[in-house]
JSON list of C-alpha atoms in Angstrom, two decimals:
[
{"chain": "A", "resi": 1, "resn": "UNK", "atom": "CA", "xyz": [129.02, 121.20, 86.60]},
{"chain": "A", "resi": 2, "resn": "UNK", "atom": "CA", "xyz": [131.09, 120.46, 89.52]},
{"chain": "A", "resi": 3, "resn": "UNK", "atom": "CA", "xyz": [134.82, 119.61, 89.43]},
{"chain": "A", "resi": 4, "resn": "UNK", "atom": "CA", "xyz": [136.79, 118.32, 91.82]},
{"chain": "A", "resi": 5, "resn": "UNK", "atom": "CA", "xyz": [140.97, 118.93, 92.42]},
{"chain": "A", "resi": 6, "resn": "UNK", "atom": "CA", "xyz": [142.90, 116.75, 94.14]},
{"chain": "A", "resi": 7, "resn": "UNK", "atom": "CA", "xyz": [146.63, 117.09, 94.64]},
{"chain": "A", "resi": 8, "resn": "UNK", "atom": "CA", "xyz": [149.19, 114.53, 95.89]},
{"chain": "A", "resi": 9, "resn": "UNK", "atom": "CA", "xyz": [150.32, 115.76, 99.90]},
{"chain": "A", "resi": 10, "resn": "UNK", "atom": "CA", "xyz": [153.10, 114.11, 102.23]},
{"chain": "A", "resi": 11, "resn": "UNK", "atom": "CA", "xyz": [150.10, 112.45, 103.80]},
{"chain": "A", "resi": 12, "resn": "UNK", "atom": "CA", "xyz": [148.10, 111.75, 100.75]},
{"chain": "A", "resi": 13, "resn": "UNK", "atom": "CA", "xyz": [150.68, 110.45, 98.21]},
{"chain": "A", "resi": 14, "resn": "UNK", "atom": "CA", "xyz": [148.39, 109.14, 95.64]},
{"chain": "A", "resi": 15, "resn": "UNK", "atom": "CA", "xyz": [145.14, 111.72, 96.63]},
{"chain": "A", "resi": 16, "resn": "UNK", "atom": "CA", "xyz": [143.08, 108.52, 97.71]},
{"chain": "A", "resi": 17, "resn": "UNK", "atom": "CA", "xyz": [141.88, 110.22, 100.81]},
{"chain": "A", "resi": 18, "resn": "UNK", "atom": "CA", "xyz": [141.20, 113.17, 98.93]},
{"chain": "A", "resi": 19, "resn": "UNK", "atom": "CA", "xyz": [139.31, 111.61, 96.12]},
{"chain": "A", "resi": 20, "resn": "UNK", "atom": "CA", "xyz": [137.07, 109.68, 98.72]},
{"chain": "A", "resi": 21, "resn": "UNK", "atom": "CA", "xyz": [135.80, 113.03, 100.30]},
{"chain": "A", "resi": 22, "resn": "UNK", "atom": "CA", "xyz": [135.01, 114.70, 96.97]},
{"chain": "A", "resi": 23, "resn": "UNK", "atom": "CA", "xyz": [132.56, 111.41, 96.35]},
{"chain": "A", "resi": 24, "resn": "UNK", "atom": "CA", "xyz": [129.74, 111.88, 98.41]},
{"chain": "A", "resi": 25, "resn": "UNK", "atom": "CA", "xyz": [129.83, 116.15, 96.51]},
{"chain": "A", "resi": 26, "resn": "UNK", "atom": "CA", "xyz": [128.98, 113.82, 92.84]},
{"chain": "A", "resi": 27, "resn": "UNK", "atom": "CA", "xyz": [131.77, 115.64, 90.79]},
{"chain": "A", "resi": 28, "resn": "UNK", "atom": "CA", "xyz": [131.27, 115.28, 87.67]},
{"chain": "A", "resi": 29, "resn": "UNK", "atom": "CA", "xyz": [134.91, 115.30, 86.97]},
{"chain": "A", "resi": 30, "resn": "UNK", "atom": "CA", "xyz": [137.91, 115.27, 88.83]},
{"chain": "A", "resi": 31, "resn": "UNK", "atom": "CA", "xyz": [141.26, 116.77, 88.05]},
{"chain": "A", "resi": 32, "resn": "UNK", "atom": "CA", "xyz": [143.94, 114.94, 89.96]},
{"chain": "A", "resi": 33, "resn": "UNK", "atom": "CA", "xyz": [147.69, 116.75, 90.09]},
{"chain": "A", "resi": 34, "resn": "UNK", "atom": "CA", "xyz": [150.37, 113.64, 90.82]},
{"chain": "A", "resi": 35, "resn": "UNK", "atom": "CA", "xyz": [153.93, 113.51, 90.56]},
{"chain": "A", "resi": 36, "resn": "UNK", "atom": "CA", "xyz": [153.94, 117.55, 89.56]},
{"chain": "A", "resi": 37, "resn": "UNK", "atom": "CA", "xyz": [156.50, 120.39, 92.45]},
{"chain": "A", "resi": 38, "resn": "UNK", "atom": "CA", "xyz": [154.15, 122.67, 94.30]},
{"chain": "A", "resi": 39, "resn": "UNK", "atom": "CA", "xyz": [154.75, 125.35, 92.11]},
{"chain": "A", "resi": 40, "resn": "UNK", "atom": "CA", "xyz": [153.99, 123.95, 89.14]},
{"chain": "A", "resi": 41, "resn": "UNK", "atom": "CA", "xyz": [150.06, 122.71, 88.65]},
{"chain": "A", "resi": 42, "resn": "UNK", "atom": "CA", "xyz": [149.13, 121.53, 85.23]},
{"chain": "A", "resi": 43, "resn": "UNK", "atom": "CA", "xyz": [146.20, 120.14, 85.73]},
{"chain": "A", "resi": 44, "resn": "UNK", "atom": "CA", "xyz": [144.99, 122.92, 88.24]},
{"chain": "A", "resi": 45, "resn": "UNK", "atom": "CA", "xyz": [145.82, 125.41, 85.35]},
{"chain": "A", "resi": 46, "resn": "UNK", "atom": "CA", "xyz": [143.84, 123.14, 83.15]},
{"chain": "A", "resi": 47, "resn": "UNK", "atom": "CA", "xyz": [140.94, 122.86, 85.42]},
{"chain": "A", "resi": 48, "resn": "UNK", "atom": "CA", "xyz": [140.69, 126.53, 85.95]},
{"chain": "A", "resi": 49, "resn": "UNK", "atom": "CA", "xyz": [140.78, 126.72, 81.96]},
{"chain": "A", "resi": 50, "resn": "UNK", "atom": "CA", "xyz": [137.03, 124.66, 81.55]},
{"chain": "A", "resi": 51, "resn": "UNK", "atom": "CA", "xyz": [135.23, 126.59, 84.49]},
{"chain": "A", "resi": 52, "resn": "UNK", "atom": "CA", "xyz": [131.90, 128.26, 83.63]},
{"chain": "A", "resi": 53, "resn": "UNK", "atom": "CA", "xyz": [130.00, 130.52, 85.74]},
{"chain": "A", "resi": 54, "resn": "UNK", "atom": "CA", "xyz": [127.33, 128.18, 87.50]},
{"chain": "A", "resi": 55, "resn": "UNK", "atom": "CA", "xyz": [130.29, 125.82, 87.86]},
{"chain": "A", "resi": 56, "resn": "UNK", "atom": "CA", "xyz": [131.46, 124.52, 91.20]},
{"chain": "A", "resi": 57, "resn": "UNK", "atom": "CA", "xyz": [135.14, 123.26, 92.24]},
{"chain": "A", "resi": 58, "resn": "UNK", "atom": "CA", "xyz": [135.95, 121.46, 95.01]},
{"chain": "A", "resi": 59, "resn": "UNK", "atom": "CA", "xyz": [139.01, 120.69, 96.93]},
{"chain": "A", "resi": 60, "resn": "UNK", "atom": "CA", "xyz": [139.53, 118.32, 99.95]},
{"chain": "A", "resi": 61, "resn": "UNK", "atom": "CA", "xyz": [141.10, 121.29, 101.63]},
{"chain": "A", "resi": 62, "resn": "UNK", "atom": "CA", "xyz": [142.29, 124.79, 101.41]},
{"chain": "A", "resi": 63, "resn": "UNK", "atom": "CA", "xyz": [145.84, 124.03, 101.00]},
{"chain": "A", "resi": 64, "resn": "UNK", "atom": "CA", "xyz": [145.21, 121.90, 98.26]},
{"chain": "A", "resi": 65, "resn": "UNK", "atom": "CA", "xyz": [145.03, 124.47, 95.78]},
{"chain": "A", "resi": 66, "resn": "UNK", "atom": "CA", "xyz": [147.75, 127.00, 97.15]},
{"chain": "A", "resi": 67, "resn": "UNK", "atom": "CA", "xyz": [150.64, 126.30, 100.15]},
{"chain": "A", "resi": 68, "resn": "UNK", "atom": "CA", "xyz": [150.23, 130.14, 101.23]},
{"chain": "A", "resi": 69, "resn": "UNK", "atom": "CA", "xyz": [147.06, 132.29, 102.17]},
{"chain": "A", "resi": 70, "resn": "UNK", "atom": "CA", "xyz": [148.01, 134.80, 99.06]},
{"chain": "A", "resi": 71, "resn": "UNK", "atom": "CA", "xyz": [148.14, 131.97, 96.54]},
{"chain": "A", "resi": 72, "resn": "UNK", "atom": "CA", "xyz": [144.42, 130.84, 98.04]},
{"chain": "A", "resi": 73, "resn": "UNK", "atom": "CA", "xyz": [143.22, 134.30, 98.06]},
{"chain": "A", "resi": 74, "resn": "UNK", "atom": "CA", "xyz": [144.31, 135.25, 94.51]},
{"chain": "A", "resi": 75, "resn": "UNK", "atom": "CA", "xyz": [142.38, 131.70, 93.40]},
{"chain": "A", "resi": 76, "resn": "UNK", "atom": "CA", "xyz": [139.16, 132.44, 94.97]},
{"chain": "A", "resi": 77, "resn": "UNK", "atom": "CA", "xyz": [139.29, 136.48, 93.85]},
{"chain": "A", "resi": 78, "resn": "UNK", "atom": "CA", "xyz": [138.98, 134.64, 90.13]},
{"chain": "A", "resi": 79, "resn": "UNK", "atom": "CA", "xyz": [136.47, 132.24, 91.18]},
{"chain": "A", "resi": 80, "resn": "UNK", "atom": "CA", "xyz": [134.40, 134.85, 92.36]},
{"chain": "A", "resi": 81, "resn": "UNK", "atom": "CA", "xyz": [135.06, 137.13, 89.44]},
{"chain": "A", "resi": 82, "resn": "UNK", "atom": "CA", "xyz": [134.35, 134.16, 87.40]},
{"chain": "A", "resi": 83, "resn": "UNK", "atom": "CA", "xyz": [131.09, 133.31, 89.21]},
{"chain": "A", "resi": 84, "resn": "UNK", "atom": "CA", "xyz": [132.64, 130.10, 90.05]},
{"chain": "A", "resi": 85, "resn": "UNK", "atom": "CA", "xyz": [131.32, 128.30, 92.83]},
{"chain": "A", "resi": 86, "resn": "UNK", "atom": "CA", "xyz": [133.73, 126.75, 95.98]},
{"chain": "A", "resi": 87, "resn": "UNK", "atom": "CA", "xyz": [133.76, 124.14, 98.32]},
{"chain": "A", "resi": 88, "resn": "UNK", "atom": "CA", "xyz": [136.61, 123.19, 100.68]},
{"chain": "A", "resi": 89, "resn": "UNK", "atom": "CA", "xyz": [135.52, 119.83, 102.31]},
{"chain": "A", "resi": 90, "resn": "UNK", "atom": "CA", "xyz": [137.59, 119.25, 105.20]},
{"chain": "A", "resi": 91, "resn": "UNK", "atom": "CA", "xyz": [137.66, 123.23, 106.19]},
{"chain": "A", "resi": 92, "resn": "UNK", "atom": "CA", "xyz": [133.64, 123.36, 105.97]},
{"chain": "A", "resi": 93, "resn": "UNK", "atom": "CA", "xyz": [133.84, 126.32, 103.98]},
{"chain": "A", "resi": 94, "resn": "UNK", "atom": "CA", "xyz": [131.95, 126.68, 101.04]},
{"chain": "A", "resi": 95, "resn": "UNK", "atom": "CA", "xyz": [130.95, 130.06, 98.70]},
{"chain": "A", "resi": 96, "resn": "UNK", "atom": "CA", "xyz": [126.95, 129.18, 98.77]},
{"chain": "A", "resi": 97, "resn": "UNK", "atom": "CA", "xyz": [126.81, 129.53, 102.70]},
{"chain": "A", "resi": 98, "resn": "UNK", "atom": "CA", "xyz": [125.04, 132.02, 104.89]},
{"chain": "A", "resi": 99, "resn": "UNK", "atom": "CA", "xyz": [128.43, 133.66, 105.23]},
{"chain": "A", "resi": 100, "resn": "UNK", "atom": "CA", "xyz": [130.20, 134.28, 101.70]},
{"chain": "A", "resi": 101, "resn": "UNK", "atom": "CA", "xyz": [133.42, 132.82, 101.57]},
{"chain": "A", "resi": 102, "resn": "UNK", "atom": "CA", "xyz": [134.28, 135.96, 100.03]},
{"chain": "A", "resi": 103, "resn": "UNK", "atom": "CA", "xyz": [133.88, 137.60, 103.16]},
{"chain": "A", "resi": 104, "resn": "UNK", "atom": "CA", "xyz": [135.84, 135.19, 105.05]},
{"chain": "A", "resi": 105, "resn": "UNK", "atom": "CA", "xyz": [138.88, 135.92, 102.66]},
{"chain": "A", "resi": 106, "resn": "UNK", "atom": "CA", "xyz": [138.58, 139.42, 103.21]},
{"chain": "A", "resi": 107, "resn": "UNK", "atom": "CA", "xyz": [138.92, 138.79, 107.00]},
{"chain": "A", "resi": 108, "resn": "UNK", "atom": "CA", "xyz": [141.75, 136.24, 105.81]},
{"chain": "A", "resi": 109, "resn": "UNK", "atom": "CA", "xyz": [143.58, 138.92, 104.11]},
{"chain": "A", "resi": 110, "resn": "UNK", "atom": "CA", "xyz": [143.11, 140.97, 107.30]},
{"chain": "A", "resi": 111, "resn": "UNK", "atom": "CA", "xyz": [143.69, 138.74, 109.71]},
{"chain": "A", "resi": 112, "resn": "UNK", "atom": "CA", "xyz": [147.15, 138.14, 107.98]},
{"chain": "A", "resi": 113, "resn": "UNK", "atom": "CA", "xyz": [148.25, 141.79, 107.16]},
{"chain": "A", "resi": 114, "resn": "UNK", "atom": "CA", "xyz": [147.89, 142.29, 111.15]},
{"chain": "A", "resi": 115, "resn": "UNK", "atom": "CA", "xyz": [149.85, 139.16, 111.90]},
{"chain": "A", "resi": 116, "resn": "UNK", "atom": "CA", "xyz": [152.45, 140.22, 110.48]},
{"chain": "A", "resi": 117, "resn": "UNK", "atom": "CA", "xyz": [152.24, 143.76, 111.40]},
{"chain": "A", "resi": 118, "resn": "UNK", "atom": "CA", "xyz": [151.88, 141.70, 115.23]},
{"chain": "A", "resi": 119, "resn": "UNK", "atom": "CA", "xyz": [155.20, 139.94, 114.55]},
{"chain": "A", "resi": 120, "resn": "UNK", "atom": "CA", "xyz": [156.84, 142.51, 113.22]},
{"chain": "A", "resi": 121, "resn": "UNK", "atom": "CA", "xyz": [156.56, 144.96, 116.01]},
{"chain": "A", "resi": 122, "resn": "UNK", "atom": "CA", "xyz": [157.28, 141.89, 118.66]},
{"chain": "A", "resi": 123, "resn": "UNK", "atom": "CA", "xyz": [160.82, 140.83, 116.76]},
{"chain": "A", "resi": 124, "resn": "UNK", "atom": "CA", "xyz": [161.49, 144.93, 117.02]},
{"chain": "A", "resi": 125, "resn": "UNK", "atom": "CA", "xyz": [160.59, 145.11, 121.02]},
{"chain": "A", "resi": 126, "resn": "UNK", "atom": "CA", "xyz": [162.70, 141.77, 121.31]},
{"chain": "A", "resi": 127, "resn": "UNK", "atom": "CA", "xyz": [165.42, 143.31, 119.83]},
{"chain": "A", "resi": 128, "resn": "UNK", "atom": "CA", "xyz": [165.28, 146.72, 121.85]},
{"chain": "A", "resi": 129, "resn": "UNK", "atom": "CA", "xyz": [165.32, 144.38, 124.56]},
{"chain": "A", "resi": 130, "resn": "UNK", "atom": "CA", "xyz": [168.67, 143.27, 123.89]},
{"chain": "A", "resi": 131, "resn": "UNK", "atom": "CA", "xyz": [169.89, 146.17, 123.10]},
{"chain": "A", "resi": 132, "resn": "UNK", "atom": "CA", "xyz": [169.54, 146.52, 119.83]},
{"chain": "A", "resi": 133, "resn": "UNK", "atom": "CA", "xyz": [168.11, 149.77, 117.98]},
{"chain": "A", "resi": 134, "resn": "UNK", "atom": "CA", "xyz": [165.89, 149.67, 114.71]},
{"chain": "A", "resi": 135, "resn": "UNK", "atom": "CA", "xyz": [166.65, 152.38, 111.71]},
{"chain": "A", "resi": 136, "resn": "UNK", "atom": "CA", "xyz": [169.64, 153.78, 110.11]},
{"chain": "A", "resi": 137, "resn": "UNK", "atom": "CA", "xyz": [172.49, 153.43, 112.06]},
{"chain": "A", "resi": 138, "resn": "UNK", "atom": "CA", "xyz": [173.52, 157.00, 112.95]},
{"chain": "A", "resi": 139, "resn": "UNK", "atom": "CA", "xyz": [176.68, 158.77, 111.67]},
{"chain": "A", "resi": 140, "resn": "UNK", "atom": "CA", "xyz": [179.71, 159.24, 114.14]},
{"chain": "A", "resi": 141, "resn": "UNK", "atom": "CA", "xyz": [179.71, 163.34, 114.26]},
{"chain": "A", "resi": 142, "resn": "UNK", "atom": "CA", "xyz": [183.68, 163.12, 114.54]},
{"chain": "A", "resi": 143, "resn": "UNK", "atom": "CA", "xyz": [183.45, 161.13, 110.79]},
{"chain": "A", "resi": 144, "resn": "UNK", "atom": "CA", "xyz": [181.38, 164.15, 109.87]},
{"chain": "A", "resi": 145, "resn": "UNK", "atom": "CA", "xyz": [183.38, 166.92, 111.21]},
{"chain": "A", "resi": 146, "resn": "UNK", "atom": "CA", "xyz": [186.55, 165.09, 109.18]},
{"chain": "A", "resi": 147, "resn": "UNK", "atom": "CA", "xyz": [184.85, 165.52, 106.09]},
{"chain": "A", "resi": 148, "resn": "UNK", "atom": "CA", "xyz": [184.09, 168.77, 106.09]},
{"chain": "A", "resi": 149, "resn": "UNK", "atom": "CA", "xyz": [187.68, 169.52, 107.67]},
{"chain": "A", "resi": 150, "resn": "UNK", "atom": "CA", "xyz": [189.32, 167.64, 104.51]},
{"chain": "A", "resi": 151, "resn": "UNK", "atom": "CA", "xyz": [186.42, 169.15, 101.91]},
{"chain": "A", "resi": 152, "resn": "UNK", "atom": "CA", "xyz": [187.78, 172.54, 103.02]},
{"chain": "A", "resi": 153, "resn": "UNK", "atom": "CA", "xyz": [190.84, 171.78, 102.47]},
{"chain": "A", "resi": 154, "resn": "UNK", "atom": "CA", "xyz": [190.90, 171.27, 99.13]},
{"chain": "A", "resi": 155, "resn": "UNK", "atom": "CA", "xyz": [193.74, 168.48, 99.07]},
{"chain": "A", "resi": 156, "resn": "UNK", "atom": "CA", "xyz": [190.87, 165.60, 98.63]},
{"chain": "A", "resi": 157, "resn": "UNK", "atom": "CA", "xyz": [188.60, 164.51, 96.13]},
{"chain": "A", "resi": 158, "resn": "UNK", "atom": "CA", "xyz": [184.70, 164.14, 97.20]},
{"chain": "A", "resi": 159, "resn": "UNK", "atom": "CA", "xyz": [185.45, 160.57, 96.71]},
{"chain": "A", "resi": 160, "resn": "UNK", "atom": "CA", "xyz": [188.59, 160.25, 98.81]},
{"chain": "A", "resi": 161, "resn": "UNK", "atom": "CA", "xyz": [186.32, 161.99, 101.13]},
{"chain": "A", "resi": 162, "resn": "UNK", "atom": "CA", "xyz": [183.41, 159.55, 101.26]},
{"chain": "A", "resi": 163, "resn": "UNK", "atom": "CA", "xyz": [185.74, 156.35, 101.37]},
{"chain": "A", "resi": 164, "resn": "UNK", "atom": "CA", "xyz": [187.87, 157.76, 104.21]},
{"chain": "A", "resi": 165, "resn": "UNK", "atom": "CA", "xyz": [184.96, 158.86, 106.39]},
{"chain": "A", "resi": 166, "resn": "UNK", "atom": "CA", "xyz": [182.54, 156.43, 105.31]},
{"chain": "A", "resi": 167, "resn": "UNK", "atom": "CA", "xyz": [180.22, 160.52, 105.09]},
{"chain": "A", "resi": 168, "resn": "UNK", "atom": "CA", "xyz": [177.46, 159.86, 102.01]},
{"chain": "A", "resi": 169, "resn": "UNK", "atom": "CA", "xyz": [177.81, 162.34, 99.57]},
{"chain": "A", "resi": 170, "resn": "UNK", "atom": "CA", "xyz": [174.70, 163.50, 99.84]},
{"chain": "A", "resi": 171, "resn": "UNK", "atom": "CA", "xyz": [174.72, 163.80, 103.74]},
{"chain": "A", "resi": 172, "resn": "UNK", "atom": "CA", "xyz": [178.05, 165.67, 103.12]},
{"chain": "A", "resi": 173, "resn": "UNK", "atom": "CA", "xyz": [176.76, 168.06, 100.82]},
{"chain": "A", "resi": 174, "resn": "UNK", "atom": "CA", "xyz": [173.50, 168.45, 103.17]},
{"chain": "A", "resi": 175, "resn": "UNK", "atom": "CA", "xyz": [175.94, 169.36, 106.18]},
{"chain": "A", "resi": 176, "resn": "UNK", "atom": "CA", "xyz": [177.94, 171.96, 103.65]},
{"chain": "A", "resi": 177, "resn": "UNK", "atom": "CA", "xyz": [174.62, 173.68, 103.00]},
{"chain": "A", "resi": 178, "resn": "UNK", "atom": "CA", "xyz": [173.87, 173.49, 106.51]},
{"chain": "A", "resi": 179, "resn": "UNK", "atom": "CA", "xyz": [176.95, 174.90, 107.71]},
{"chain": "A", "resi": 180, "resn": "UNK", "atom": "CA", "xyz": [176.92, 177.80, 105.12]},
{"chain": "A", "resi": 181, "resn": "UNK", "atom": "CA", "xyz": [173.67, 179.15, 106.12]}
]
């Protein structure tokens, strides 16, 4: 059978638009999601809930179904597993091409892991670029030297220690061993 989703959009209150392009597919059914947050999609769930393998859904587009890639690609990882069928009108992409759409999302998933990679590394040069260094902020050597001054004194407590020199316990205990060696 083939089912068609349609969800209300900022541009498609009602999901008229959307439920004219799913006509000329013949769906023998169409679930329709109005008046529902983007989270929550009963009648998605529901939909999802009747699919057989041999089955087809079809959505207007690919944001119809999820507002991020992850929430598209973890859909159409359970159509396939499913044997579902899908069709995305307005995108042109469909499972039963030449190309799988399977492979496409395993591009998509690629394509997005390196974007952000991309952006991640171009925020860090930015910030270099005003100055600005990345990692752990390193530890004033005079803060360190303190602590071990006032651990070998004996007159302080390892936690009057750490608050005083702001020293992690564990980087003053490092430095002890260190130092002892």
């Amino acid at each position: 059978m083939k089912y068609g989703y349609v969800r209300e959009t900022v541009n498609d209150p009602k999901g008229e638009l959307q439920q004219t392009n799913l006509t000329s597919y013949c769906c023998d059914t169409v679930y329709k999601e109005i008046g529902s947050n983007s989270n929550e999609k009963p009648e998605l769930n529901n939909l999802l809930s009747v699919l057989s393998p041999g089955d087809t859904l079809i959505v207007y587009r690919l944001d119809i179904i999820s507002e991020d890639i992850r929430g598209v690609i973890h859909l159409l990882e359970g159509l396939r597993k499913s044997n579902v069928e899908f069709i995305s009108v307005y995108d042109d992409i469909s499972s039963l091409g030449e190309y799988s759409l399977y492979t496409i999302v395993d591009a998509l998933i690629l394509l997005e892991k390196n974007t952000r990679s991309e952006k991640i590394k171009l925020g860090m040069k930015k910030s270099r670029a005003r100055g600005r260094k990345g990692g752990r902020p390193k530890l004033d050597l005079n803060n360190i030297d303190k602590a071990l001054r006032m651990y070998d004194s004996r007159e302080y407590s390892i936690d009057e220690i750490i608050k005083e020199t702001k020293v992690s316990q564990a980087t003053l205990y490092r430095r002890i061993k260190e130092r002892d060696q």
